[in-house]
Amino acid sequence: MTVRTRILGALLAAFAVLLGATGCADSGYDRTQQYFIAGGGIAGIYFNYGDQYAQALHRELGINVSVSETNGSVDNLQRVASGRALLGFAQADTAADAITGTGSFDTPLPLRAIARVYDESVQVVVPADSDVREIADLAGRTVSLGSATSGVQVIASRVLTASGVAPDRIENPALGLDESIAALRRGEIAAFFWVGGFPTPSIERLARTQRIRLLPIDAATVSRVNARHSGVYRLTEFPIGTYGSEAPTTTMTVPNYLVAAEDAPEALIADATRTLFASRATIARKVPAAELLDRRDAIFTAPLDLHPGAAKYYVDARS
């Protein structure tokens, strides 16, 4: 038995005890209500994943669900906590800030995790012929750090700081992904940051019409970011061929969670979690990142606790 398997078993046993102590979920939930999933910009994976997931929830549970176009992780977590969305996607570092009331959040938000869905990669895109070779070279340039109230802005600022570039030395037009791509094409920005599954379809389309390059984020930078923040980041590598690259490029990843409010109905969340896994193959036909969803890893959502409804699903699925 591996260490990972022992940890998984211990966690599920603890969830079973918790569920026994808290009692059963409500027997039902309102199937006439309109529910929302907080997604992201329409060019990104959050929105498209959310759209396919909403359709699956409607098919499987008979509830009315729509995906909302949002500014990303910060916006999504605020919508979920305020009841404007049932579920939302968010990066783990931004979720950590949300439950502690730090960073972009003035007060702690009552949030729980449904699943660790997949890991997202930090992508810093420049034209292939740019004289920018590393993150430090971005100082004094116009660079889109992502839309306002997005997790991209949070991570971009952390990477810049860890690379010795104060974010206020960047002229940041705060563009979403589509707008960033258009601005790079027009030569209005030197680079843009994006955090998402890779390859990101809209960046792939850009690479077909314009030669681009990804800036490396090295191990020392990842270590400095982890030391200053939530410790959820890890070093990884884009393989040769990513967006036409001729060599592998190191970068930083962060887990992506599906979250709900602490007081979301337990029965509904249990069914929503079941549907997330049952519809994985169907969603993956439209959103390849869905293939990365793995029930063995999904419960590892630190520092967020699992919602009791999600915990019930994982315990039942294992039994």
Coordinates of C-alpha atoms in Angstrom, one line a residue:
M1 CA 0.0 0.0 0.0
T2 CA 1.5 3.4 -1.0
V3 CA 1.7 6.4 1.2
R4 CA -0.8 8.2 -1.1
T5 CA -3.3 5.3 -0.7
R6 CA -3.0 5.3 3.0
I7 CA -3.6 9.1 3.2
L8 CA -6.6 8.7 0.9
G9 CA -8.1 5.9 3.0
A10 CA -7.5 7.9 6.3
L11 CA -9.2 11.0 4.8
L12 CA -12.2 9.1 3.6
A13 CA -12.5 7.4 7.0
A14 CA -12.5 10.8 8.7
F15 CA -15.1 12.0 6.3
A16 CA -17.3 9.0 7.1
V17 CA -17.1 9.8 10.8
L18 CA -17.9 13.5 10.2
L19 CA -20.9 12.5 8.1
G20 CA -22.1 10.2 10.8
A21 CA -21.8 12.9 13.4
T22 CA -23.6 15.6 11.3
G23 CA -26.5 13.3 10.2
C24 CA -28.1 12.8 6.9
A25 CA -28.6 15.4 4.2
D26 CA -32.0 16.9 3.5
S27 CA -34.1 14.6 1.4
G28 CA -34.4 16.9 -1.5
Y29 CA -33.8 20.4 -3.0
D30 CA -35.6 22.9 -5.1
R31 CA -35.6 21.7 -8.7
T32 CA -37.6 24.7 -9.9
Q33 CA -34.9 27.3 -8.9
Q34 CA -32.5 28.8 -11.4
Y35 CA -28.9 27.9 -10.4
F36 CA -25.7 29.4 -11.7
I37 CA -22.1 28.3 -12.1
A38 CA -19.5 31.1 -11.9
G39 CA -17.3 30.5 -14.9
G40 CA -14.9 33.1 -16.4
G41 CA -14.3 34.8 -19.6
I42 CA -15.9 33.1 -22.6
A43 CA -12.5 32.3 -24.2
G44 CA -11.3 30.4 -21.1
I45 CA -11.6 26.9 -19.8
Y46 CA -13.6 27.9 -16.7
F47 CA -16.5 29.2 -18.8
N48 CA -16.5 26.3 -21.3
Y49 CA -16.1 23.7 -18.6
G50 CA -18.9 25.3 -16.6
D51 CA -21.2 25.4 -19.7
Q52 CA -20.8 21.7 -20.4
Y53 CA -21.2 20.9 -16.7
A54 CA -24.3 23.0 -16.5
Q55 CA -25.8 21.0 -19.3
A56 CA -24.9 17.7 -17.5
L57 CA -26.5 18.9 -14.3
H58 CA -29.7 19.7 -16.2
R59 CA -29.7 16.3 -17.9
E60 CA -28.9 14.3 -14.8
L61 CA -30.7 16.2 -12.1
G62 CA -33.5 18.0 -14.0
I63 CA -32.4 21.4 -12.6
N64 CA -32.0 24.7 -14.4
V65 CA -28.4 25.7 -14.5
S66 CA -26.5 28.3 -16.5
V67 CA -22.9 29.3 -16.6
S68 CA -22.1 33.0 -15.9
E69 CA -19.4 35.0 -17.6
T70 CA -17.2 36.4 -14.9
N71 CA -13.8 38.0 -14.3
G72 CA -12.4 34.8 -12.8
S73 CA -11.4 33.4 -9.4
V74 CA -11.9 36.4 -7.1
D75 CA -15.2 37.3 -8.8
N76 CA -16.3 33.6 -8.7
L77 CA -15.7 33.2 -5.0
Q78 CA -17.5 36.4 -4.2
R79 CA -20.5 35.2 -6.2
V80 CA -20.6 31.8 -4.6
A81 CA -20.2 33.2 -1.0
S82 CA -23.0 35.7 -1.6
G83 CA -25.4 33.2 -3.1
R84 CA -25.3 34.6 -6.6
A85 CA -23.9 31.3 -7.8
L86 CA -24.3 27.7 -6.6
L87 CA -20.8 26.6 -7.7
G88 CA -17.7 28.3 -9.1
F89 CA -14.2 27.6 -10.3
A90 CA -11.2 29.1 -8.5
Q91 CA -7.5 28.8 -8.2
A92 CA -6.4 27.3 -4.9
D93 CA -4.2 30.3 -3.9
T94 CA -7.1 32.7 -4.4
A95 CA -9.4 30.4 -2.5
A96 CA -6.9 30.3 0.4
D97 CA -7.0 34.1 0.5
A98 CA -10.8 34.0 0.5
I99 CA -11.3 31.8 3.5
T100 CA -8.7 33.8 5.5
G101 CA -9.9 37.3 4.4
T102 CA -6.5 38.3 2.9
G103 CA -5.3 39.5 -0.4
S104 CA -8.2 40.6 -2.5
F105 CA -10.7 39.8 0.3
D106 CA -11.6 42.1 3.2
T107 CA -13.3 39.4 5.3
P108 CA -13.2 35.6 5.3
L109 CA -15.7 33.9 3.0
P110 CA -17.7 30.8 4.1
L111 CA -16.6 28.4 1.3
R112 CA -16.1 24.7 0.9
A113 CA -14.5 22.6 -1.9
I114 CA -16.3 20.2 -4.1
A115 CA -13.3 18.8 -5.9
R116 CA -9.8 19.5 -7.1
V117 CA -10.5 19.6 -10.8
Y118 CA -7.2 20.0 -12.5
D119 CA -3.9 21.9 -12.2
E120 CA -3.5 25.2 -14.1
S121 CA -0.3 26.5 -15.6
V122 CA 1.0 30.1 -15.5
Q123 CA 1.5 31.2 -19.2
V124 CA 3.4 34.4 -19.9
V125 CA 3.1 35.0 -23.7
V126 CA 5.3 37.2 -25.8
P127 CA 5.9 37.5 -29.6
A128 CA 8.6 35.1 -30.7
D129 CA 10.8 37.9 -31.9
S130 CA 10.5 39.9 -28.7
D131 CA 13.7 41.0 -26.9
V132 CA 12.0 40.0 -23.6
R133 CA 13.7 36.7 -22.5
E134 CA 12.7 36.4 -18.9
I135 CA 10.2 37.8 -16.4
A136 CA 12.6 40.5 -15.1
D137 CA 12.7 42.0 -18.6
L138 CA 9.0 43.0 -18.3
A139 CA 9.9 45.9 -16.0
G140 CA 8.8 49.2 -17.5
R141 CA 6.7 47.5 -20.2
T142 CA 3.0 47.4 -21.0
V143 CA 1.8 43.9 -19.9
S144 CA -1.7 42.6 -19.3
L145 CA -1.8 40.9 -15.9
G146 CA -5.3 39.6 -16.4
S147 CA -8.7 41.2 -15.9
A148 CA -9.6 42.9 -12.7
T149 CA -10.9 40.6 -9.8
S150 CA -9.3 37.6 -11.5
G151 CA -6.9 35.0 -10.0
V152 CA -4.6 35.7 -13.0
Q153 CA -3.9 39.2 -11.5
V154 CA -3.1 37.7 -8.1
I155 CA -0.6 35.2 -9.5
A156 CA 0.9 37.6 -12.0
S157 CA 1.7 40.1 -9.2
R158 CA 3.2 37.3 -7.1
V159 CA 5.4 36.0 -10.0
L160 CA 6.6 39.6 -10.8
T161 CA 7.4 40.3 -7.2
A162 CA 9.3 37.0 -6.8
S163 CA 11.2 37.9 -10.0
G164 CA 12.3 41.3 -8.6
V165 CA 9.8 43.4 -10.6
A166 CA 7.4 45.5 -8.6
P167 CA 3.9 45.3 -10.1
D168 CA 3.7 49.1 -10.1
R169 CA 6.6 49.2 -12.6
I170 CA 4.3 47.5 -15.1
E171 CA 1.7 49.4 -17.2
N172 CA -1.2 47.0 -16.8
P173 CA -4.3 47.5 -19.0
A174 CA -6.0 44.7 -17.0
L175 CA -7.4 42.8 -20.1
G176 CA -9.2 39.5 -20.2
L177 CA -7.8 36.7 -22.3
D178 CA -9.5 37.6 -25.6
E179 CA -8.6 41.3 -25.2
S180 CA -5.0 40.4 -24.3
I181 CA -4.6 38.3 -27.4
A182 CA -6.0 41.0 -29.6
A183 CA -3.7 43.6 -28.0
L184 CA -0.6 41.4 -28.5
R185 CA -1.5 41.0 -32.2
R186 CA -1.8 44.8 -32.6
G187 CA 1.5 45.3 -30.8
E188 CA -0.1 47.3 -28.0
I189 CA 1.3 45.2 -25.2
A190 CA 4.7 43.5 -24.8
A191 CA 3.2 40.4 -23.1
F192 CA 0.3 38.9 -21.2
F193 CA -0.2 36.6 -18.3
W194 CA -2.8 33.8 -18.4
V195 CA -3.4 31.0 -15.9
G196 CA -5.3 28.0 -17.2
G197 CA -5.1 24.5 -18.5
F198 CA -2.8 24.0 -21.5
P199 CA -2.9 24.1 -24.3
T200 CA -5.5 27.0 -24.0
P201 CA -7.5 26.9 -27.3
S202 CA -7.5 30.6 -27.9
I203 CA -3.8 30.8 -27.4
E204 CA -3.4 27.9 -29.8
R205 CA -5.4 29.9 -32.4
L206 CA -3.1 32.8 -31.8
A207 CA 0.0 30.6 -32.3
R208 CA -1.4 29.5 -35.7
T209 CA -1.4 33.1 -37.0
Q210 CA 1.5 34.7 -35.1
R211 CA 4.7 33.1 -33.8
I212 CA 4.8 33.4 -30.0
R213 CA 6.9 32.2 -27.1
L214 CA 6.4 31.4 -23.4
L215 CA 8.6 33.0 -20.8
P216 CA 10.2 30.6 -18.3
I217 CA 9.4 30.7 -14.6
D218 CA 12.2 28.9 -12.8
A219 CA 12.4 26.8 -9.6
A220 CA 13.8 29.7 -7.5
T221 CA 10.9 31.9 -8.4
V222 CA 8.4 29.2 -7.5
S223 CA 10.1 28.7 -4.2
R224 CA 10.0 32.4 -3.4
V225 CA 6.3 32.6 -4.3
N226 CA 5.5 29.5 -2.1
A227 CA 7.5 31.0 0.8
R228 CA 5.5 34.2 0.7
H229 CA 2.1 32.8 0.1
S230 CA 0.0 29.7 0.4
G231 CA 2.5 27.0 -0.6
V232 CA 0.2 25.5 -3.2
Y233 CA 2.4 26.1 -6.3
R234 CA 4.7 23.7 -7.9
L235 CA 7.3 23.6 -10.7
T236 CA 6.4 21.9 -14.0
E237 CA 7.3 22.1 -17.7
F238 CA 5.6 22.9 -20.9
P239 CA 6.7 20.2 -23.4
I240 CA 8.3 20.8 -26.7
G241 CA 5.7 21.8 -29.3
T242 CA 3.5 23.8 -26.9
Y243 CA 2.3 26.7 -29.1
G244 CA 5.0 25.8 -31.6
S245 CA 7.9 25.9 -29.1
E246 CA 11.2 24.2 -30.0
A247 CA 12.3 23.5 -26.4
P248 CA 10.6 22.7 -23.1
T249 CA 9.8 25.7 -20.9
T250 CA 9.6 25.6 -17.1
T251 CA 6.6 27.2 -15.4
M252 CA 4.4 27.2 -12.2
T253 CA 1.2 25.4 -11.7
V254 CA -1.7 25.9 -9.2
P255 CA -4.6 23.6 -8.5
N256 CA -8.1 24.6 -9.6
Y257 CA -11.0 23.8 -7.3
L258 CA -14.7 23.7 -7.8
V259 CA -16.3 25.4 -4.8
A260 CA -19.6 25.9 -3.1
A261 CA -20.9 28.0 -0.2
E262 CA -20.6 26.4 3.3
D263 CA -24.4 26.4 3.6
A264 CA -25.2 25.0 0.1
P265 CA -27.8 22.1 0.4
E266 CA -26.0 18.8 1.2
A267 CA -28.1 16.7 -1.1
L268 CA -27.7 19.0 -4.0
I269 CA -24.0 19.2 -3.6
A270 CA -23.7 15.4 -3.3
D271 CA -25.6 15.0 -6.5
A272 CA -23.6 17.8 -8.2
T273 CA -20.4 16.0 -7.2
R274 CA -21.6 12.7 -8.6
T275 CA -22.6 14.4 -11.8
L276 CA -19.2 16.0 -12.1
F277 CA -17.5 12.6 -12.3
A278 CA -20.3 10.8 -14.2
S279 CA -20.1 13.4 -17.0
R280 CA -16.3 13.6 -17.2
A281 CA -16.0 11.8 -20.5
T282 CA -18.9 13.7 -22.1
I283 CA -17.5 17.1 -21.0
A284 CA -14.0 16.1 -22.1
R285 CA -15.1 15.8 -25.7
K286 CA -15.6 19.6 -25.7
V287 CA -13.2 20.5 -22.9
P288 CA -10.1 18.3 -22.8
A289 CA -9.1 19.5 -19.4
A290 CA -12.0 17.5 -18.0
E291 CA -9.9 14.3 -18.6
L292 CA -7.6 15.5 -15.8
L293 CA -10.4 15.1 -13.1
D294 CA -9.3 12.2 -10.9
R295 CA -11.4 11.0 -8.0
R296 CA -8.2 9.9 -6.2
D297 CA -6.8 13.4 -6.2
A298 CA -10.1 15.3 -6.0
I299 CA -10.3 15.3 -2.2
F300 CA -7.0 17.1 -1.8
T301 CA -8.4 20.6 -1.6
A302 CA -6.3 22.2 1.2
P303 CA -6.7 24.6 2.7
L304 CA -10.4 24.4 1.9
D305 CA -12.4 21.7 3.7
L306 CA -14.7 19.6 1.6
H307 CA -18.4 20.4 1.6
P308 CA -20.3 17.6 3.5
G309 CA -22.2 16.8 0.4
A310 CA -19.1 16.2 -1.6
A311 CA -17.6 14.2 1.3
K312 CA -20.7 12.0 1.2
Y313 CA -20.2 11.3 -2.5
Y314 CA -16.5 10.3 -2.0
V315 CA -17.3 8.0 0.9
D316 CA -20.2 6.4 -1.0
A317 CA -18.1 6.0 -4.1
R318 CA -15.4 4.2 -2.2
S319 CA -17.8 1.8 -0.4

